[in-house]
Amino acid sequence: HNGGGPLLTVFLFDRRLEESLCEEKSLRIRGGYQELRADVCETFGIRPSEAFVISTTNRKQLTDSNFNGIIKDGITLYILNRIDQLLSSSTQERINFLPHYDTLIKSGSYEYYASEGQNPLPFALAELIDNSLSATAKNCGIRSIQIRLLFDESQGKPAIAVIDNGKGMSSVQLKNWAVYRLSKFRRGSEVDSEDASYVPPQPVARSLNSDISYFGVGGKQAVFFIGHSARIITKTSDTQDIHEFILSKDDFEKKEKNNEFIYTGYIRNRKPADFSHVTEDDKNLRNLIMEEKDKESFTAVIVTGVQPVHIQYLKNFLRLWVTQLAHIYHYYVHGPKGNVLGKPKTIPIDIEVYMFEKAKVPKILNLREINDDMQTLYINSAADSFEFKALVEREGVVEGIIRYHPFLYDKETYPEDPYFLSRGNEDIDEIDDDCIIVEKEARGRRPIFECFWNGRLIPYTTVKEFDWCTIPKKRGFVPTECYNRISGVLFTNDKFEVSTNKLTFLDLELKLQDKNTIVTRVTNGQEQRVKIDREFALWLKECHENYDKQIKFSGFK
Ligand code: ATP
Ligand code: MG
């Protein structure tokens, strides 16, 4: 700590005397233990011949030999008669409790627990798509979101890039990207903040408002679930400058080792297509940077250090997880009516997956081309639908659709969910003495409703039923099987809370069942105050009479 070392300040309390009133004093460290002792004598008016000790708040006595190990900037020390004496009056000690950087880099590993037998990786990717949907919300032309799986090792280390042509980020916004838990609601509220404050979107059908950012954690959790380093490259349309920032586990560890501030770093500001900072063997990154030339505004999130298990999964189950993404964003890529097969659509949102592997032709899948996600199956096997709306606590809006999947000739048309069995529902009690009854009663034990939040599927929350659309206690108008021929969707706005990983709703079902919740029927876009249970029962009866067709063999001998 002598000479050229950093300037350190220590805080001292004189607690030698019974009634010491003197408050904290600060001293600059200008040398070793002897210098400090001399300064203490001078500052506190102690004669050099007087006996006293200098102690840490842990009651470790300072000496010549331990001085350098103990003294840190801002440390609190006591001046005492004896090392173990009673504190005659209280003291105050400055502490700093910045969260550990594991807050960031381990945020993903515990958030995306694999549950219901599903691999949560697609849900982590979804967080990055959520961000891109938000960023492209105000695009004039096509909204393009690409997930590029760069797994051709001859082109550099494996990487996953999510690239959008959205509004991009200024350097202040890029800094804010990295701030854990800085939600949009707090943006722009800091004094002289250069970030814009939040303006809620106008209500739209099915709450497809693209406003899916909420907590300020998703992107970080996702990248550190997938890998251990993320590079964000971004540009807004009002400048030529590109901003680039890296958040990585290695960096954090290095900073910790070197005793540097953990939550600091550098944004690289550069001209488009300038890859001079990238090593030659990282062709993937160089190619991405070259593409910047023609872009007005964009954001690319490039994850490296991708865990090998993730790479295996993404390669081996490509079709499966792309279908899951198609399910999550069904109404964004197909529009509020969903994927009605055979009807051409002009929805300007392209979400595409590109898989690059060594010595293979790249595979490209557009979510819009997926025709076997559950929503597509429900929509296209439905004969009729019943729409309703629920209003919860004034601002909570839920739009609902119930669809009827008739019995046709010799079988139910209710679509099977290929993943339902693998979702931890093996305890089916039809299994009776080695004899599995294959006949299925349409929906079976599946819940009726899948739930979308701001138009985006919340995959682990379903709503089983409402009392007005479940099998009635008394005999109804229709055979009970008909109640098993309905599927449903709920679309909520963001007045309903979801967990930070966007996997579950917190209390959707409870709120919907509240007796103050007002449910109206919607026909041709018009809301009608009706008795919803009666309306539903009548609708179901009509469905049964009009659409169920059963073959009856007669005169058969
Ligand atoms: P949530 O926890 O709900 O995801 P969030 O989206 O705000 O909230 P992050 O996903 O970590 O949290 O993203 C932080 C912020 O960075 C976003 O609010 C947004 O302002 C900005 N951002 C992230 N991705 C993009 C992108 N692709 N384009 C532009 N800005 C982005
Ligand atoms: Mg987000």
Coordinates of C-alpha atoms and ligand atoms in Angstrom, one line a residue:
H1 CA 0.0 0.0 0.0
N2 CA 3.0 2.3 -0.2
G3 CA 3.7 4.9 -2.7
G4 CA 2.1 4.1 -6.1
G5 CA -0.6 1.8 -4.7
P6 CA -4.3 2.7 -4.9
L7 CA -5.6 5.3 -2.4
L8 CA -7.3 3.4 0.4
T9 CA -9.5 4.9 3.1
V10 CA -10.3 3.2 6.4
F11 CA -12.9 4.2 9.0
L12 CA -12.0 4.2 12.7
F13 CA -14.0 4.2 16.0
D14 CA -12.2 5.0 19.3
R15 CA -13.8 2.7 21.8
R16 CA -11.1 2.7 24.5
L17 CA -13.1 4.6 27.1
E18 CA -16.4 3.7 28.8
E19 CA -18.2 6.7 27.5
S20 CA -16.5 7.4 24.3
L21 CA -18.7 9.8 22.3
C22 CA -16.4 10.4 19.5
E23 CA -17.7 9.3 16.2
E24 CA -16.2 7.6 13.2
K25 CA -13.1 9.2 11.6
S26 CA -11.6 8.4 8.3
L27 CA -7.9 8.0 7.5
R28 CA -6.0 7.6 4.3
I29 CA -3.6 4.8 4.3
R30 CA -0.1 6.2 3.4
G31 CA 2.1 3.3 4.3
G32 CA 2.1 0.2 6.5
Y33 CA 1.0 -0.6 10.1
Q34 CA 3.4 1.8 11.8
E35 CA 2.3 4.8 9.7
L36 CA -1.3 4.0 10.4
R37 CA -0.6 3.8 14.1
A38 CA 1.2 7.1 14.0
D39 CA -1.7 8.7 12.1
V40 CA -4.2 7.2 14.6
C41 CA -2.2 8.8 17.5
E42 CA -2.3 12.1 15.8
T43 CA -6.0 12.1 14.8
F44 CA -7.3 10.8 18.0
G45 CA -4.9 12.6 20.3
I46 CA -3.3 9.5 21.8
R47 CA 0.2 9.8 23.3
P48 CA 2.6 7.4 21.6
S49 CA 3.5 5.8 24.9
E50 CA -0.2 4.9 25.6
A51 CA -1.0 1.3 25.0
F52 CA -3.8 0.5 22.5
V53 CA -4.6 -2.0 19.8
I54 CA -6.2 -1.5 16.4
S55 CA -8.7 -4.2 15.6
T56 CA -11.0 -5.3 12.8
T57 CA -14.7 -5.7 13.6
N58 CA -13.9 -9.4 13.7
R59 CA -11.6 -8.6 16.6
K60 CA -8.4 -9.4 14.7
Q61 CA -5.5 -7.3 15.9
L62 CA -3.7 -5.4 13.2
T63 CA 0.1 -6.0 13.2
D64 CA 3.0 -5.3 10.9
S65 CA 2.7 -8.7 9.3
N66 CA -1.0 -9.0 8.7
F67 CA -1.6 -5.4 7.7
N68 CA -1.5 -5.8 4.0
G69 CA -3.7 -8.8 4.1
I70 CA -6.4 -7.1 6.1
I71 CA -6.5 -3.5 5.0
K72 CA -9.1 -3.0 2.2
D73 CA -10.6 0.2 1.0
G74 CA -13.6 1.2 3.2
I75 CA -12.8 -1.2 6.0
T76 CA -14.0 -0.3 9.6
L77 CA -11.5 -0.6 12.5
Y78 CA -11.6 -0.1 16.2
I79 CA -9.1 1.5 18.6
L80 CA -9.3 -0.5 21.8
N81 CA -7.5 -1.0 25.1
R82 CA -7.6 -4.8 24.8
I83 CA -8.5 -6.9 21.8
D84 CA -11.4 -8.6 23.6
Q85 CA -12.9 -5.7 25.4
L86 CA -16.6 -4.9 25.4
L87 CA -17.8 -2.3 22.9
S88 CA -18.6 0.6 25.2
S89 CA -21.0 2.0 22.6
S90 CA -22.2 0.8 19.2
T91 CA -20.4 1.4 15.9
Q92 CA -21.4 1.3 12.3
E93 CA -19.7 -0.7 9.6
R94 CA -20.0 -0.1 5.9
I95 CA -20.8 -3.2 3.9
N96 CA -21.4 -3.8 0.2
F97 CA -23.7 -6.5 -0.8
L98 CA -23.8 -6.5 -4.6
P99 CA -25.3 -9.7 -5.8
H100 CA -22.8 -12.3 -6.9
Y101 CA -22.5 -12.7 -10.6
D102 CA -24.0 -16.2 -10.3
T103 CA -27.3 -14.2 -10.2
L104 CA -26.8 -13.7 -13.9
I105 CA -25.0 -16.7 -15.1
K106 CA -26.8 -19.3 -13.0
S107 CA -30.2 -17.6 -13.5
G108 CA -31.1 -19.9 -16.2
S109 CA -30.2 -23.2 -14.7
Y110 CA -32.7 -23.2 -12.0
E111 CA -35.4 -21.3 -13.7
Y112 CA -35.9 -23.7 -16.6
Y113 CA -36.4 -26.8 -14.6
A114 CA -37.4 -29.7 -16.8
S115 CA -40.9 -30.5 -15.8
E116 CA -43.7 -32.6 -17.2
G117 CA -41.1 -34.7 -18.9
Q118 CA -40.3 -32.0 -21.4
N119 CA -36.9 -30.6 -22.3
P120 CA -37.1 -26.9 -21.4
L121 CA -34.6 -25.8 -24.1
P122 CA -37.3 -24.7 -26.6
F123 CA -38.7 -22.5 -23.8
A124 CA -35.3 -20.8 -23.3
L125 CA -35.1 -20.1 -27.1
A126 CA -38.6 -18.7 -26.8
E127 CA -37.4 -16.0 -24.5
L128 CA -35.1 -14.7 -27.3
I129 CA -38.0 -14.9 -29.8
D130 CA -40.1 -13.0 -27.3
N131 CA -37.6 -10.2 -27.3
S132 CA -37.4 -10.2 -31.1
L133 CA -41.2 -10.0 -31.3
S134 CA -41.2 -7.0 -29.0
A135 CA -38.4 -5.4 -31.0
T136 CA -40.1 -5.8 -34.3
A137 CA -43.5 -4.8 -33.2
K138 CA -43.4 -1.4 -35.0
N139 CA -41.7 -2.6 -38.2
C140 CA -43.2 -1.3 -41.4
G141 CA -42.5 -4.3 -43.6
I142 CA -41.8 -7.9 -42.8
R143 CA -40.8 -8.8 -39.3
S144 CA -38.0 -11.3 -39.6
I145 CA -36.7 -13.5 -36.7
Q146 CA -34.1 -16.1 -37.5
I147 CA -32.7 -18.7 -35.2
R148 CA -29.5 -19.9 -36.6
L149 CA -27.9 -23.1 -35.3
L150 CA -24.3 -22.8 -36.3
F151 CA -23.2 -26.3 -35.7
D152 CA -20.7 -26.7 -38.6
E153 CA -17.5 -27.0 -36.6
S154 CA -15.4 -26.1 -39.6
Q155 CA -16.8 -22.6 -39.4
G156 CA -16.0 -22.0 -35.8
K157 CA -17.2 -23.1 -32.4
P158 CA -20.8 -24.1 -32.1
A159 CA -23.1 -21.1 -31.7
I160 CA -26.7 -20.2 -31.6
A161 CA -27.7 -16.9 -33.1
V162 CA -31.1 -15.2 -32.8
I163 CA -31.3 -12.4 -35.3
D164 CA -34.1 -9.9 -35.9
N165 CA -34.7 -6.9 -38.0
G166 CA -36.3 -5.0 -35.2
K167 CA -35.6 -1.5 -33.8
G168 CA -32.3 -2.5 -32.2
M169 CA -30.8 -0.8 -29.1
S170 CA -28.8 2.3 -28.5
S171 CA -25.8 1.9 -26.3
V172 CA -27.8 3.0 -23.3
Q173 CA -30.4 0.4 -24.1
L174 CA -27.8 -2.2 -24.6
K175 CA -26.4 -1.5 -21.2
N176 CA -29.9 -1.8 -19.8
W177 CA -30.2 -5.2 -21.6
A178 CA -27.5 -6.5 -19.3
V179 CA -29.1 -5.2 -16.1
Y180 CA -30.8 -8.1 -14.4
R181 CA -34.4 -7.4 -13.4
L182 CA -34.5 -3.9 -14.9
S183 CA -38.0 -4.2 -16.4
K184 CA -39.5 -1.9 -19.0
F185 CA -41.7 -0.4 -16.3
R186 CA -38.7 1.2 -14.6
R187 CA -37.0 2.3 -17.8
G188 CA -36.7 6.0 -18.3
S189 CA -37.6 6.7 -14.8
E190 CA -34.0 7.3 -13.7
V191 CA -33.0 10.9 -13.8
D192 CA -31.5 12.0 -17.1
S193 CA -32.1 8.5 -18.5
E194 CA -31.6 8.2 -22.2
D195 CA -33.9 5.2 -22.4
A196 CA -37.5 5.7 -23.3
S197 CA -40.2 5.1 -20.7
Y198 CA -42.8 2.5 -21.2
V199 CA -46.0 3.2 -23.1
P200 CA -48.6 0.3 -22.9
P201 CA -49.9 -0.9 -26.2
Q202 CA -53.5 -0.5 -27.4
P203 CA -55.8 -3.5 -26.8
V204 CA -55.9 -5.8 -29.8
A205 CA -57.7 -9.0 -30.7
R206 CA -56.4 -12.0 -28.7
S207 CA -53.9 -9.6 -27.0
L208 CA -51.5 -10.2 -29.9
N209 CA -49.7 -7.0 -29.0
S210 CA -46.1 -8.3 -29.2
D211 CA -45.5 -6.7 -25.8
I212 CA -43.9 -9.8 -24.3
S213 CA -41.0 -8.3 -22.4
Y214 CA -42.0 -8.0 -18.8
F215 CA -39.5 -8.8 -16.0
G216 CA -36.0 -7.9 -17.4
V217 CA -34.7 -11.4 -16.9
G218 CA -35.7 -13.5 -19.9
G219 CA -32.8 -12.9 -22.3
K220 CA -30.2 -13.3 -19.6
Q221 CA -31.7 -16.5 -18.2
A222 CA -32.1 -17.9 -21.7
V223 CA -28.5 -17.3 -22.9
F224 CA -27.0 -18.7 -19.7
F225 CA -29.3 -21.7 -19.8
I226 CA -28.1 -22.4 -23.4
G227 CA -24.4 -21.6 -23.1
H228 CA -21.9 -19.6 -21.1
S229 CA -21.3 -16.6 -23.2
A230 CA -23.5 -14.2 -25.1
R231 CA -22.6 -11.5 -27.6
I232 CA -25.2 -8.9 -28.5
I233 CA -24.7 -7.0 -31.7
T234 CA -27.2 -4.2 -32.4
K235 CA -27.9 -1.1 -34.4
T236 CA -30.7 1.4 -34.4
S237 CA -31.9 3.1 -37.6
D238 CA -30.9 6.6 -36.5
T239 CA -27.1 6.0 -36.5
Q240 CA -24.5 4.2 -38.6
D241 CA -22.8 2.9 -35.4
I242 CA -23.0 -0.7 -34.4
H243 CA -22.9 -1.5 -30.7
E244 CA -21.5 -4.8 -29.5
F245 CA -21.4 -6.3 -26.0
I246 CA -20.3 -9.6 -24.5
L247 CA -21.5 -11.1 -21.3
S248 CA -19.6 -14.2 -20.3
K249 CA -18.9 -16.5 -17.4
D250 CA -15.2 -16.4 -18.1
D251 CA -15.2 -12.6 -18.0
F252 CA -16.9 -12.6 -14.7
E253 CA -14.5 -15.1 -13.2
K254 CA -11.6 -13.1 -14.5
K255 CA -12.9 -9.9 -13.0
E256 CA -13.4 -11.6 -9.7
K257 CA -9.9 -13.0 -9.7
N258 CA -8.4 -9.6 -10.5
N259 CA -10.5 -7.9 -7.8
E260 CA -12.3 -5.7 -10.4
F261 CA -15.9 -4.5 -10.3
I262 CA -18.0 -7.4 -11.4
Y263 CA -20.9 -5.6 -13.0
T264 CA -18.9 -3.5 -15.4
G265 CA -17.7 -4.0 -19.0
Y266 CA -17.2 -2.4 -22.3
I267 CA -19.5 -1.8 -25.2
R268 CA -17.6 -1.9 -28.5
N269 CA -18.8 0.8 -30.9
R270 CA -17.8 0.3 -34.5
K271 CA -18.7 0.7 -38.1
P272 CA -20.8 -1.9 -39.9
A273 CA -19.1 -5.0 -41.1
D274 CA -15.9 -4.3 -39.2
F275 CA -14.8 -7.7 -37.9
S276 CA -11.2 -6.7 -37.1
H277 CA -11.7 -7.8 -33.5
V278 CA -12.7 -11.3 -34.4
T279 CA -10.2 -14.1 -34.9
E280 CA -9.9 -15.6 -38.4
D281 CA -11.1 -19.1 -37.4
D282 CA -14.4 -17.7 -36.1
K283 CA -15.9 -17.7 -39.6
N284 CA -19.5 -17.9 -38.3
L285 CA -19.1 -14.6 -36.4
R286 CA -17.2 -12.9 -39.3
N287 CA -20.0 -13.9 -41.7
L288 CA -22.6 -12.5 -39.4
I289 CA -20.8 -9.2 -39.1
M290 CA -20.4 -9.0 -42.8
E291 CA -24.2 -9.1 -43.2
E292 CA -24.5 -5.9 -41.2
K293 CA -23.7 -3.9 -44.4
D294 CA -27.3 -4.0 -45.7
K295 CA -29.1 -3.6 -42.4
E296 CA -31.0 -0.6 -41.3
S297 CA -31.6 -1.8 -37.8
F298 CA -31.2 -5.2 -36.2
T299 CA -30.2 -7.2 -33.1
A300 CA -28.2 -10.4 -33.1
V301 CA -27.8 -12.4 -29.9
I302 CA -25.1 -15.0 -30.4
V303 CA -24.7 -17.6 -27.7
T304 CA -21.5 -19.7 -27.5
G305 CA -20.2 -22.2 -25.1
V306 CA -23.4 -24.1 -26.0
Q307 CA -23.7 -27.2 -23.8
P308 CA -23.1 -30.4 -25.7
V309 CA -26.4 -31.9 -24.5
H310 CA -28.3 -29.0 -26.0
I311 CA -26.5 -29.4 -29.3
Q312 CA -27.4 -33.1 -29.4
Y313 CA -31.0 -32.3 -28.6
L314 CA -31.4 -29.5 -31.1
K315 CA -29.9 -31.7 -33.8
N316 CA -31.8 -34.9 -33.0
F317 CA -35.2 -33.5 -32.3
L318 CA -35.3 -30.5 -34.7
R319 CA -38.8 -31.2 -35.9
L320 CA -40.2 -31.7 -32.4
W321 CA -38.9 -28.5 -30.8
V322 CA -39.7 -26.4 -33.9
T323 CA -43.2 -27.7 -33.6
Q324 CA -43.2 -26.6 -30.0
L325 CA -42.2 -23.1 -31.0
A326 CA -44.9 -23.1 -33.7
H327 CA -47.3 -24.0 -30.9
I328 CA -46.1 -21.2 -28.7
Y329 CA -46.2 -18.5 -31.4
H330 CA -49.2 -20.0 -33.3
Y331 CA -51.3 -16.9 -33.2
Y332 CA -48.4 -14.6 -34.0
V333 CA -47.4 -16.4 -37.2
H334 CA -50.9 -17.2 -38.3
G335 CA -52.9 -14.3 -37.1
P336 CA -55.8 -14.1 -34.6
K337 CA -57.9 -16.8 -36.4
G338 CA -55.0 -19.2 -36.3
N339 CA -53.8 -21.7 -38.9
V340 CA -56.9 -22.4 -41.0
L341 CA -55.4 -24.9 -43.5
G342 CA -56.0 -24.1 -47.2
K343 CA -56.5 -20.4 -46.5
P344 CA -53.7 -18.1 -47.7
K345 CA -52.5 -15.7 -45.1
T346 CA -50.5 -12.5 -45.2
I347 CA -49.1 -12.2 -41.8
P348 CA -45.8 -10.3 -41.9
I349 CA -44.0 -12.3 -39.2
D350 CA -41.4 -14.8 -40.3
I351 CA -39.9 -16.9 -37.6
E352 CA -37.4 -19.2 -39.2
V353 CA -35.0 -21.9 -37.9
Y354 CA -31.8 -22.6 -39.8
M355 CA -29.8 -25.6 -39.0
F356 CA -26.2 -25.7 -40.3
E357 CA -24.2 -28.9 -39.9
K358 CA -20.9 -30.0 -41.3
A359 CA -21.2 -31.4 -44.9
K360 CA -25.0 -31.2 -44.9
V361 CA -27.4 -29.0 -46.8
P362 CA -28.7 -26.4 -44.3
K363 CA -32.3 -27.2 -43.1
I364 CA -34.7 -24.3 -43.0
L365 CA -38.0 -24.4 -41.3
N366 CA -40.5 -21.5 -41.1
L367 CA -42.8 -21.8 -38.1
R368 CA -45.7 -20.9 -40.4
E369 CA -45.2 -24.1 -42.4
I370 CA -45.6 -26.4 -39.4
N371 CA -49.1 -28.0 -39.7
D372 CA -49.1 -30.4 -36.9
D373 CA -48.8 -28.3 -33.7
M374 CA -51.8 -28.8 -31.4
Q375 CA -53.5 -25.5 -32.2
T376 CA -53.4 -26.3 -35.9
L377 CA -54.9 -29.7 -35.2
Y378 CA -57.6 -28.2 -33.0
I379 CA -58.6 -25.5 -35.4
N380 CA -58.8 -27.8 -38.4
S381 CA -60.7 -30.6 -36.8
A382 CA -63.3 -28.3 -35.3
A383 CA -66.8 -28.2 -36.7
D384 CA -68.0 -25.1 -34.8
S385 CA -66.8 -22.7 -32.1
F386 CA -68.2 -20.8 -29.1
E387 CA -66.6 -17.6 -28.2
F388 CA -66.7 -15.8 -24.9
K389 CA -65.0 -13.1 -22.9
A390 CA -64.3 -12.8 -19.2
L391 CA -63.6 -9.6 -17.4
V392 CA -61.6 -9.9 -14.2
E393 CA -61.1 -7.0 -11.7
R394 CA -61.9 -4.4 -14.4
E395 CA -58.7 -4.6 -16.4
G396 CA -58.1 -8.3 -16.7
V397 CA -59.4 -9.4 -20.1
V398 CA -59.6 -13.0 -21.2
E399 CA -60.9 -14.0 -24.6
G400 CA -62.0 -17.6 -24.9
I401 CA -62.8 -20.0 -27.7
I402 CA -64.3 -23.4 -27.3
R403 CA -64.2 -25.7 -30.3
Y404 CA -66.3 -28.7 -31.1
H405 CA -64.7 -31.8 -32.5
P406 CA -67.5 -34.1 -33.7
F407 CA -67.8 -37.8 -33.7
L408 CA -67.7 -38.9 -37.4
Y409 CA -69.1 -42.3 -38.5
D410 CA -66.9 -44.6 -36.5
K411 CA -64.6 -42.4 -34.5
E412 CA -63.9 -39.3 -32.5
T413 CA -62.2 -36.5 -34.5
Y414 CA -60.8 -34.9 -31.3
P415 CA -57.0 -34.6 -32.1
E416 CA -54.6 -36.7 -30.2
D417 CA -51.8 -34.9 -28.4
P418 CA -48.7 -36.9 -29.1
Y419 CA -46.9 -35.4 -26.2
F420 CA -49.7 -35.8 -23.6
L421 CA -48.7 -39.3 -22.5
S422 CA -45.1 -38.3 -22.1
R423 CA -46.1 -35.3 -20.0
G424 CA -46.3 -37.3 -16.8
N425 CA -49.8 -38.6 -17.3
E426 CA -48.9 -42.3 -17.3
D427 CA -51.1 -43.0 -14.4
I428 CA -54.1 -43.7 -16.6
D429 CA -56.4 -46.0 -14.8
E430 CA -57.8 -47.7 -17.9
I431 CA -54.9 -50.0 -17.5
D432 CA -56.6 -52.9 -15.9
D433 CA -55.2 -56.4 -15.6
D434 CA -52.8 -56.2 -18.6
C435 CA -55.7 -55.1 -20.7
I436 CA -55.4 -51.6 -22.0
I437 CA -58.6 -50.2 -23.3
V438 CA -57.7 -48.5 -26.5
E439 CA -61.0 -46.8 -27.1
K440 CA -60.5 -43.2 -26.2
E441 CA -63.2 -40.8 -25.2
A442 CA -62.1 -37.8 -27.3
R443 CA -60.4 -35.4 -24.9
G444 CA -60.0 -38.0 -22.2
R445 CA -58.4 -36.6 -19.1
R446 CA -56.8 -33.7 -20.8
P447 CA -57.8 -30.2 -19.6
I448 CA -60.0 -28.2 -21.9
F449 CA -58.0 -25.0 -22.2
E450 CA -54.5 -24.0 -23.4
C451 CA -53.6 -20.5 -22.2
F452 CA -51.9 -17.7 -24.1
W453 CA -50.5 -14.6 -22.4
N454 CA -50.2 -11.5 -24.7
G455 CA -50.8 -14.0 -27.5
R456 CA -47.9 -16.3 -26.5
L457 CA -48.5 -19.8 -25.1
I458 CA -47.7 -20.3 -21.5
P459 CA -46.9 -24.0 -21.9
Y460 CA -47.2 -25.4 -18.4
T461 CA -50.5 -23.9 -17.4
T462 CA -53.8 -25.3 -18.6
V463 CA -57.3 -24.7 -17.3
K464 CA -59.2 -27.9 -16.8
E465 CA -62.8 -26.6 -17.2
F466 CA -65.3 -24.1 -16.0
D467 CA -68.4 -25.2 -14.2
W468 CA -70.6 -24.0 -17.1
C469 CA -68.9 -26.1 -19.7
T470 CA -68.3 -29.3 -17.8
I471 CA -70.5 -32.4 -17.6
P472 CA -73.6 -31.2 -15.7
K473 CA -74.8 -33.0 -12.5
K474 CA -78.3 -33.2 -13.8
R475 CA -79.1 -34.8 -17.1
G476 CA -78.4 -32.2 -19.8
F477 CA -79.6 -31.7 -23.4
V478 CA -76.9 -33.9 -24.8
P479 CA -75.1 -37.2 -24.2
T480 CA -72.2 -36.7 -21.8
E481 CA -69.7 -37.7 -24.5
C482 CA -70.3 -34.4 -26.1
Y483 CA -68.7 -32.6 -23.2
N484 CA -65.5 -34.5 -24.1
R485 CA -65.6 -33.3 -27.6
I486 CA -64.6 -29.7 -26.8
S487 CA -61.2 -28.1 -26.8
G488 CA -60.5 -24.6 -25.8
V489 CA -58.1 -21.6 -25.8
L490 CA -57.8 -18.7 -23.4
F491 CA -56.1 -15.5 -24.4
T492 CA -55.3 -13.2 -21.6
N493 CA -53.8 -9.7 -21.5
D494 CA -50.9 -8.9 -19.2
K495 CA -53.1 -8.1 -16.2
F496 CA -52.7 -11.8 -15.4
E497 CA -49.3 -12.6 -13.9
V498 CA -47.0 -15.2 -15.2
S499 CA -43.8 -16.6 -13.6
T500 CA -40.5 -15.1 -14.7
N501 CA -39.7 -18.0 -17.0
K502 CA -43.1 -17.6 -18.7
L503 CA -43.9 -21.3 -18.1
T504 CA -46.8 -20.9 -15.8
F505 CA -49.6 -18.4 -14.8
L506 CA -49.7 -17.5 -11.2
D507 CA -53.4 -17.5 -10.5
L508 CA -55.3 -17.5 -13.8
E509 CA -57.7 -20.2 -12.8
L510 CA -58.5 -18.7 -9.4
K511 CA -59.2 -15.3 -10.9
L512 CA -61.5 -16.8 -13.6
Q513 CA -63.5 -18.7 -11.0
D514 CA -64.0 -15.7 -8.8
K515 CA -67.7 -14.9 -8.5
N516 CA -67.2 -11.3 -9.5
T517 CA -65.7 -12.3 -12.9
I518 CA -68.2 -11.4 -15.6
V519 CA -68.4 -13.9 -18.5
T520 CA -70.2 -12.8 -21.7
R521 CA -70.8 -14.7 -25.0
V522 CA -69.2 -13.2 -28.1
T523 CA -71.1 -13.7 -31.4
N524 CA -69.8 -12.0 -34.6
G525 CA -67.5 -9.9 -32.5
Q526 CA -70.4 -8.6 -30.3
E527 CA -70.5 -9.2 -26.6
Q528 CA -73.8 -10.3 -25.1
R529 CA -74.8 -10.5 -21.5
V530 CA -76.4 -13.9 -21.3
K531 CA -76.7 -16.9 -19.0
I532 CA -73.4 -18.4 -20.1
D533 CA -74.2 -21.9 -18.9
R534 CA -77.5 -22.0 -20.8
E535 CA -76.0 -20.5 -24.0
F536 CA -73.2 -23.1 -23.9
A537 CA -75.6 -26.0 -23.3
L538 CA -77.7 -24.9 -26.3
W539 CA -74.7 -24.5 -28.5
L540 CA -73.4 -27.9 -27.5
K541 CA -76.8 -29.4 -28.3
E542 CA -76.7 -27.8 -31.8
C543 CA -73.2 -29.1 -32.4
H544 CA -74.3 -32.6 -31.4
E545 CA -77.4 -32.5 -33.6
N546 CA -75.7 -30.9 -36.6
Y547 CA -72.2 -32.4 -36.7
D548 CA -72.1 -35.8 -34.9
K549 CA -72.7 -38.6 -37.3
Q550 CA -72.7 -42.2 -36.3
I551 CA -73.1 -45.1 -38.6
K552 CA -76.0 -47.3 -37.6
F553 CA -76.2 -50.7 -39.1
S554 CA -79.8 -51.9 -39.5
G555 CA -81.5 -54.9 -40.9
F556 CA -78.3 -56.9 -40.4
K557 CA -78.9 -60.6 -40.0
Ligands
ATP1 P1 -38.5 -10.6 -19.6 O1 -37.9 -11.1 -18.4 O2 -40.0 -10.7 -19.6 O3 -37.9 -11.3 -20.8 P2 -37.3 -8.3 -20.8 O4 -37.6 -8.8 -22.2 O5 -37.3 -6.9 -20.5 O6 -38.2 -9.0 -19.7 P3 -34.7 -9.4 -21.3 O7 -35.3 -10.5 -22.2 O8 -33.5 -9.8 -20.5 O9 -35.8 -8.9 -20.3 O10 -34.3 -8.2 -22.2 C1 -33.9 -7.0 -21.6 C2 -34.2 -5.8 -22.5 O11 -33.3 -5.7 -23.6 C3 -35.6 -5.8 -23.2 O12 -36.5 -5.2 -22.3 C4 -35.3 -4.9 -24.4 O13 -35.4 -3.5 -24.1 C5 -33.9 -5.2 -24.7 N1 -33.8 -6.2 -25.8 C6 -33.7 -7.6 -25.6 N2 -33.7 -8.2 -26.8 C7 -33.8 -7.3 -27.8 C8 -33.9 -7.3 -29.2 N3 -33.8 -8.4 -29.9 N4 -34.0 -6.1 -29.8 C9 -34.1 -4.9 -29.2 N5 -34.1 -4.8 -27.8 C10 -33.9 -6.0 -27.1
MG2 MG -37.4 -10.8 -22.7

